[in-house]
XYZ file of C-alpha atoms in Angstrom:
413
model
C -62.350 -53.151 29.245
C -59.766 -55.378 30.881
C -58.988 -58.576 29.057
C -59.719 -61.887 30.695
C -57.000 -63.348 32.936
C -56.374 -67.044 32.424
C -55.202 -69.088 35.388
C -52.195 -71.386 35.170
C -51.340 -74.488 37.180
C -49.300 -72.287 39.529
C -51.444 -70.455 42.058
C -51.039 -66.705 41.720
C -49.704 -66.806 38.135
C -52.078 -65.798 35.363
C -51.854 -64.471 31.819
C -53.843 -62.853 29.036
C -53.493 -63.583 25.345
C -52.737 -61.070 22.625
C -55.578 -60.737 20.178
C -53.492 -61.416 17.066
C -49.789 -61.567 17.757
C -48.294 -65.057 17.795
C -45.378 -66.448 19.769
C -44.513 -69.768 18.235
C -47.698 -71.618 17.431
C -49.723 -69.937 20.178
C -50.924 -66.429 20.739
C -48.434 -64.300 22.655
C -49.097 -64.294 26.403
C -48.681 -61.511 28.947
C -48.018 -62.871 32.466
C -49.242 -61.470 35.790
C -48.665 -62.438 39.407
C -51.229 -61.971 42.166
C -50.322 -62.082 45.827
C -51.193 -60.645 49.215
C -49.182 -57.694 50.607
C -50.007 -56.492 54.116
C -53.412 -58.142 53.975
C -54.317 -56.767 50.563
C -54.211 -58.580 47.247
C -51.899 -57.007 44.672
C -51.569 -57.843 40.969
C -48.527 -56.803 38.903
C -47.624 -57.426 35.279
C -44.403 -59.219 34.387
C -44.071 -59.266 30.605
C -44.732 -61.119 27.379
C -43.797 -64.647 26.536
C -42.087 -63.223 23.462
C -39.849 -61.303 25.887
C -38.814 -64.485 27.670
C -41.450 -64.839 30.388
C -42.776 -68.283 31.200
C -44.997 -69.803 33.859
C -41.916 -71.165 35.630
C -40.133 -67.799 35.597
C -43.232 -66.031 36.853
C -43.545 -68.646 39.623
C -39.923 -68.064 40.695
C -40.506 -64.305 40.877
C -43.660 -64.780 42.924
C -41.888 -67.194 45.277
C -39.048 -64.708 45.796
C -41.421 -61.892 46.731
C -43.333 -64.125 49.189
C -40.070 -65.295 50.743
C -38.895 -61.687 51.174
C -42.192 -60.828 52.827
C -41.781 -63.734 55.300
C -38.129 -63.001 56.148
C -38.340 -59.224 56.094
C -35.348 -59.055 53.717
C -35.419 -57.689 50.207
C -38.208 -56.271 48.122
C -41.736 -57.485 48.756
C -43.357 -56.079 45.599
C -42.431 -56.222 41.968
C -42.501 -52.407 41.845
C -39.861 -52.260 44.594
C -37.813 -54.902 42.826
C -37.914 -52.983 39.595
C -37.131 -49.696 41.321
C -34.071 -51.260 42.959
C -32.924 -52.742 39.674
C -33.338 -49.357 37.995
C -31.436 -47.667 40.814
C -28.598 -50.168 40.500
C -28.551 -49.689 36.751
C -28.485 -45.907 37.133
C -25.752 -46.161 39.764
C -23.687 -48.246 37.373
C -24.253 -45.750 34.578
C -23.259 -42.908 36.904
C -20.121 -44.793 37.902
C -19.158 -45.436 34.298
C -19.876 -41.828 33.391
C -17.798 -40.563 36.305
C -14.935 -42.833 35.310
C -15.171 -41.611 31.727
C -15.226 -37.979 32.815
C -12.276 -38.556 35.132
C -10.394 -40.208 32.279
C -11.210 -37.289 29.986
C -10.074 -34.775 32.597
C -6.877 -36.743 33.172
C -6.358 -36.926 29.420
C -6.878 -33.198 29.026
C -4.623 -32.371 31.933
C -1.912 -34.514 30.394
C -2.382 -33.088 26.913
C 0.878 -31.925 25.384
C 1.489 -28.321 24.447
C 1.552 -29.036 20.716
C -1.607 -31.163 20.741
C -3.503 -28.535 22.710
C -2.224 -25.745 20.473
C -3.225 -27.534 17.257
C -6.519 -29.112 18.387
C -7.908 -26.649 20.921
C -6.267 -23.224 20.647
C -5.643 -22.744 16.930
C -9.152 -23.581 15.593
C -10.602 -20.798 17.744
C -7.917 -18.274 16.803
C -8.479 -18.777 13.079
C -11.994 -17.385 13.519
C -11.012 -14.442 15.753
C -7.661 -13.306 14.393
C -6.393 -12.174 11.022
C -4.879 -14.795 8.771
C -1.370 -13.328 8.997
C -1.502 -13.362 12.805
C -2.402 -17.017 13.312
C -0.049 -18.122 10.539
C 2.746 -16.320 12.386
C 1.749 -18.139 15.589
C 1.971 -21.452 13.749
C 5.451 -20.516 12.587
C 6.483 -19.680 16.154
C 5.258 -23.094 17.238
C 6.919 -25.064 14.454
C 10.274 -23.248 14.533
C 10.867 -22.486 18.210
C 8.216 -23.723 20.650
C 7.362 -27.295 19.628
C 10.993 -28.495 19.375
C 11.376 -27.805 23.108
C 7.944 -28.158 24.732
C 5.806 -29.728 21.988
C 5.734 -33.129 23.750
C 5.635 -31.722 27.281
C 2.244 -31.880 29.045
C 0.930 -28.354 29.081
C 0.521 -28.378 32.850
C 4.191 -29.312 33.287
C 5.603 -26.450 31.214
C 7.813 -24.377 33.507
C 10.084 -21.346 33.466
C 12.963 -23.742 32.796
C 11.416 -24.689 29.456
C 10.781 -21.046 28.588
C 14.406 -20.187 29.323
C 15.464 -22.923 26.892
C 13.230 -21.448 24.205
C 14.706 -18.007 24.817
C 18.255 -19.387 24.624
C 17.491 -21.165 21.340
C 16.190 -17.930 19.860
C 19.182 -15.910 21.035
C 21.655 -18.546 19.853
C 20.015 -18.387 16.423
C 20.502 -14.622 16.356
C 16.816 -13.794 16.647
C 15.854 -10.362 17.957
C 14.240 -9.690 21.321
C 11.131 -8.747 19.368
C 10.892 -12.291 17.998
C 11.296 -13.626 21.544
C 8.453 -11.396 22.644
C 6.210 -12.695 19.841
C 6.994 -16.334 20.718
C 6.312 -15.684 24.399
C 2.992 -14.066 23.448
C 2.016 -17.213 21.515
C 2.844 -19.374 24.543
C 1.037 -17.034 26.917
C -2.157 -16.884 24.865
C -2.194 -20.665 24.520
C -1.720 -21.028 28.287
C -4.448 -18.502 29.079
C -6.910 -20.366 26.854
C -6.048 -23.625 28.653
C -6.563 -21.908 32.001
C -10.001 -20.650 30.976
C -11.177 -24.218 30.338
C -9.604 -25.617 33.502
C -6.634 -27.556 32.121
C -3.985 -25.449 33.880
C -4.003 -22.948 36.703
C -1.867 -20.029 37.757
C 0.227 -17.608 35.753
C 1.905 -18.555 32.501
C 5.555 -19.546 33.061
C 6.674 -16.850 30.607
C 5.872 -14.361 33.354
C 9.051 -15.197 35.257
C 11.399 -15.096 32.258
C 12.895 -11.743 31.293
C 13.090 -10.651 27.698
C 16.155 -8.636 26.675
C 15.309 -4.961 26.318
C 14.755 -3.714 22.814
C 13.366 -0.770 20.905
C 10.890 -2.002 18.328
C 9.732 1.396 17.178
C 9.552 1.700 13.448
C 11.840 4.414 12.181
C 10.942 4.566 8.483
C 9.578 7.832 7.165
C 9.091 8.496 3.482
C 10.453 11.529 1.718
C 8.098 13.659 -0.397
C 9.577 12.120 -3.541
C 9.063 8.577 -2.208
C 5.468 9.418 -1.255
C 4.701 10.749 -4.719
C 6.209 7.716 -6.434
C 4.359 5.323 -4.117
C 0.962 6.962 -4.609
C 1.452 7.189 -8.363
C 2.362 3.494 -8.605
C -0.519 2.434 -6.362
C -2.951 4.492 -8.427
C -1.966 2.538 -11.515
C -2.444 -0.819 -9.777
C -5.401 -0.470 -7.407
C -7.820 2.398 -6.758
C -8.788 0.991 -3.356
C -5.209 0.541 -2.135
C -4.306 4.002 -3.457
C -7.213 5.620 -1.591
C -6.424 3.818 1.655
C -2.761 4.832 1.385
C -3.723 8.447 0.740
C -5.935 8.481 3.844
C -3.112 7.154 6.001
C -0.548 9.541 4.530
C -2.654 12.709 4.574
C -4.854 12.069 7.646
C -2.666 9.746 9.726
C -5.238 6.956 10.000
C -4.264 3.499 11.160
C -5.214 0.634 8.869
C -7.849 -0.546 11.370
C -9.390 2.941 11.382
C -9.536 3.022 7.586
C -11.043 -0.474 7.437
C -13.735 0.504 9.962
C -14.551 3.905 8.461
C -18.243 4.325 7.595
C -19.869 6.938 5.386
C -21.635 8.422 8.391
C -18.155 9.275 9.727
C -17.355 11.342 6.625
C -18.333 15.045 6.714
C -17.412 16.670 3.424
C -18.898 20.011 4.510
C -16.758 20.353 7.633
C -13.981 18.397 5.951
C -13.616 16.032 8.900
C -13.504 12.316 9.610
C -14.994 11.038 12.871
C -13.021 8.007 14.062
C -14.967 5.850 16.536
C -13.687 3.306 19.068
C -10.057 3.659 18.067
C -7.080 1.704 19.373
C -6.634 4.079 22.315
C -10.280 3.546 23.271
C -11.223 7.134 22.456
C -13.074 8.752 19.591
C -11.298 11.512 17.678
C -11.724 13.834 14.749
C -9.185 14.280 11.970
C -9.187 16.754 9.143
C -9.097 16.273 5.406
C -6.534 17.647 3.033
C -7.894 18.941 -0.262
C -6.907 15.789 -2.106
C -8.492 13.542 0.554
C -11.704 15.551 0.272
C -11.641 15.353 -3.509
C -10.968 11.623 -3.360
C -13.875 10.922 -0.968
C -16.221 13.241 -2.850
C -15.555 11.320 -6.032
C -16.337 7.914 -4.565
C -19.774 6.259 -4.940
C -21.836 6.857 -1.811
C -23.650 4.157 0.153
C -25.849 3.879 3.233
C -24.638 5.868 6.284
C -23.636 2.719 8.144
C -21.914 1.180 5.108
C -18.142 0.814 5.066
C -16.200 3.236 2.898
C -13.769 0.443 1.977
C -15.621 -2.900 2.127
C -14.255 -6.147 0.735
C -15.863 -7.905 -2.215
C -18.556 -9.345 0.081
C -19.331 -6.030 1.732
C -17.498 -6.988 4.929
C -14.663 -5.273 6.725
C -11.224 -5.671 5.131
C -8.877 -7.588 7.433
C -5.506 -6.578 6.019
C -4.019 -4.313 3.394
C -3.855 -5.713 -0.102
C -0.673 -7.478 -1.206
C -0.587 -4.876 -3.958
C 0.938 -2.451 -1.456
C 3.907 -4.729 -0.703
C 4.346 -5.519 -4.381
C 4.521 -1.828 -5.298
C 6.966 -1.142 -2.455
C 9.134 -3.966 -3.766
C 8.908 -2.723 -7.365
C 9.985 0.760 -6.274
C 12.878 -0.685 -4.283
C 11.868 1.196 -1.142
C 13.166 -1.680 1.028
C 16.110 -2.644 -1.128
C 19.115 -3.583 1.030
C 17.204 -3.019 4.290
C 17.243 -5.958 6.722
C 16.016 -4.253 9.901
C 12.221 -4.459 10.052
C 12.130 -1.152 11.896
C 13.544 0.592 8.836
C 11.358 -1.105 6.228
C 8.528 0.635 4.444
C 5.185 -0.857 5.441
C 1.664 0.517 5.321
C 2.055 1.932 8.839
C 5.020 3.973 7.585
C 2.483 6.285 5.930
C 1.034 7.202 9.333
C 4.562 7.767 10.650
C 5.309 9.978 7.673
C 2.147 11.979 8.367
C 3.271 12.581 11.958
C 6.724 13.641 10.806
C 5.233 16.132 8.373
C 3.054 17.623 11.107
C 6.047 18.205 13.341
C 8.168 19.524 10.507
C 5.422 21.997 9.660
C 5.563 23.447 13.167
C 2.826 21.558 15.044
C 3.753 20.952 18.669
C 3.994 17.402 19.961
C 0.841 17.639 22.081
C -1.321 18.621 19.126
C 0.200 15.815 17.103
C -0.659 13.451 19.963
C -4.344 14.428 19.703
C -4.420 14.224 15.914
C -2.858 10.752 15.915
C -5.008 9.505 18.805
C -2.146 8.410 21.022
C -3.126 7.508 24.575
C -0.147 9.408 25.981
C 2.548 11.729 24.704
C 5.238 9.104 25.287
C 4.111 7.316 22.152
C 4.243 10.541 20.171
C 7.768 11.198 21.390
C 9.037 8.476 19.064
C 8.997 11.240 16.478
C 11.385 13.338 18.590
C 14.081 12.908 15.941
C 12.022 15.239 13.768
C 11.996 17.993 16.351
C 15.661 17.310 17.022
C 16.421 17.916 13.341
C 14.477 21.155 13.484
C 16.360 22.280 16.591
C 19.689 21.409 14.997
C 18.716 23.374 11.896
C 17.643 26.315 14.042
C 21.004 26.358 15.821
C 22.868 26.277 12.508
C 20.730 29.136 11.186
C 21.397 31.152 14.327
C 25.065 30.476 13.975
C 25.122 31.681 10.384
C 23.236 34.865 11.216
C 24.948 35.892 14.454
C 28.441 34.616 14.078
C 30.619 37.064 12.200
C 33.275 34.459 11.827
C 35.551 36.159 14.368
C 36.832 34.373 17.392
C 35.871 36.282 20.547
C 38.479 35.737 23.273
C 37.323 34.777 26.736
C 38.171 37.411 29.379
C 40.578 36.093 31.898
C 41.400 33.058 29.793
C 44.984 32.241 30.486
C 45.351 29.533 27.915
């Protein structure tokens, strides 16, 4: 039931009183105006006295609406007046929001390389990349990239800046491989900025040439070195020993060992099924007797469980530091400065390939066993076959050459 409207001294202005709520000494009042619109009476509420409405203010509002109706200008109902006010308010909010967004876009487009790298790029990479990888990227930034383009807006970085970075690296005696790594850090940062609309076009590293270099690792362990390494690892860490044995005897990459599941292990057929490898293809490798014995002696788990999980049951991200410590203790890298000649975990896979070739396997079979995408990669072990050919020639020479010099017919001296 509608509450009673109480008339005021101003025609067309009325109010109703709140049942209990006070405003000052009186009950709070809610004001209405009543007027004719196009021949029909219309009543609209204004608001409470506690909100600032008075008889005088209500009278002014009513007078304004009547005046608009007479002149044909402006709003003729309170609803229209409120709708216009709301539209103006929304328009102002939209304008302020657009200005803020434009300022944010301008700010982002003027963000410096270092600020973007540290605040936008790096936090994402720390969740997607291994710890060693993003730490190396930070080192590239601190040592070589930031000193030259750290304060340059990312969008303004050009080939000229990249050339300066390359020159600084070369002047410091850094290898082309280091230049390549630094360029990769810049390129990945740029590509991330392009994905979110801060820059456009190709990364400026694209137009800067890197000096040619051969980064192929050349370290292969002798049988004696392999035995010493495995023996030392076995004394320090069962897990690291087992992973090293798999790489040495089956040629697995670290990533393949880390992703190996028990359902990939077939002790009856003595095979390991490697899925989704680096080359994008699945492949099968074969166990040696000691690999089979090692796997057979390990505690079994669910088929989809990892053979070498970390302490939380998740995939291991990098080889244990125990491996590097044992290599250092054995002096396998003593006096070696060239990274290509240093013993690292991947050297075990290289050693496996060398042994295959030395045992008579042809390069195409080795390619399949190692899972190389093309034989060009396998040809990095050509020095092994070259040694075999050289040995074969020497053997032939010893067998066939009687030690006598056979004169050439017609040779006049």
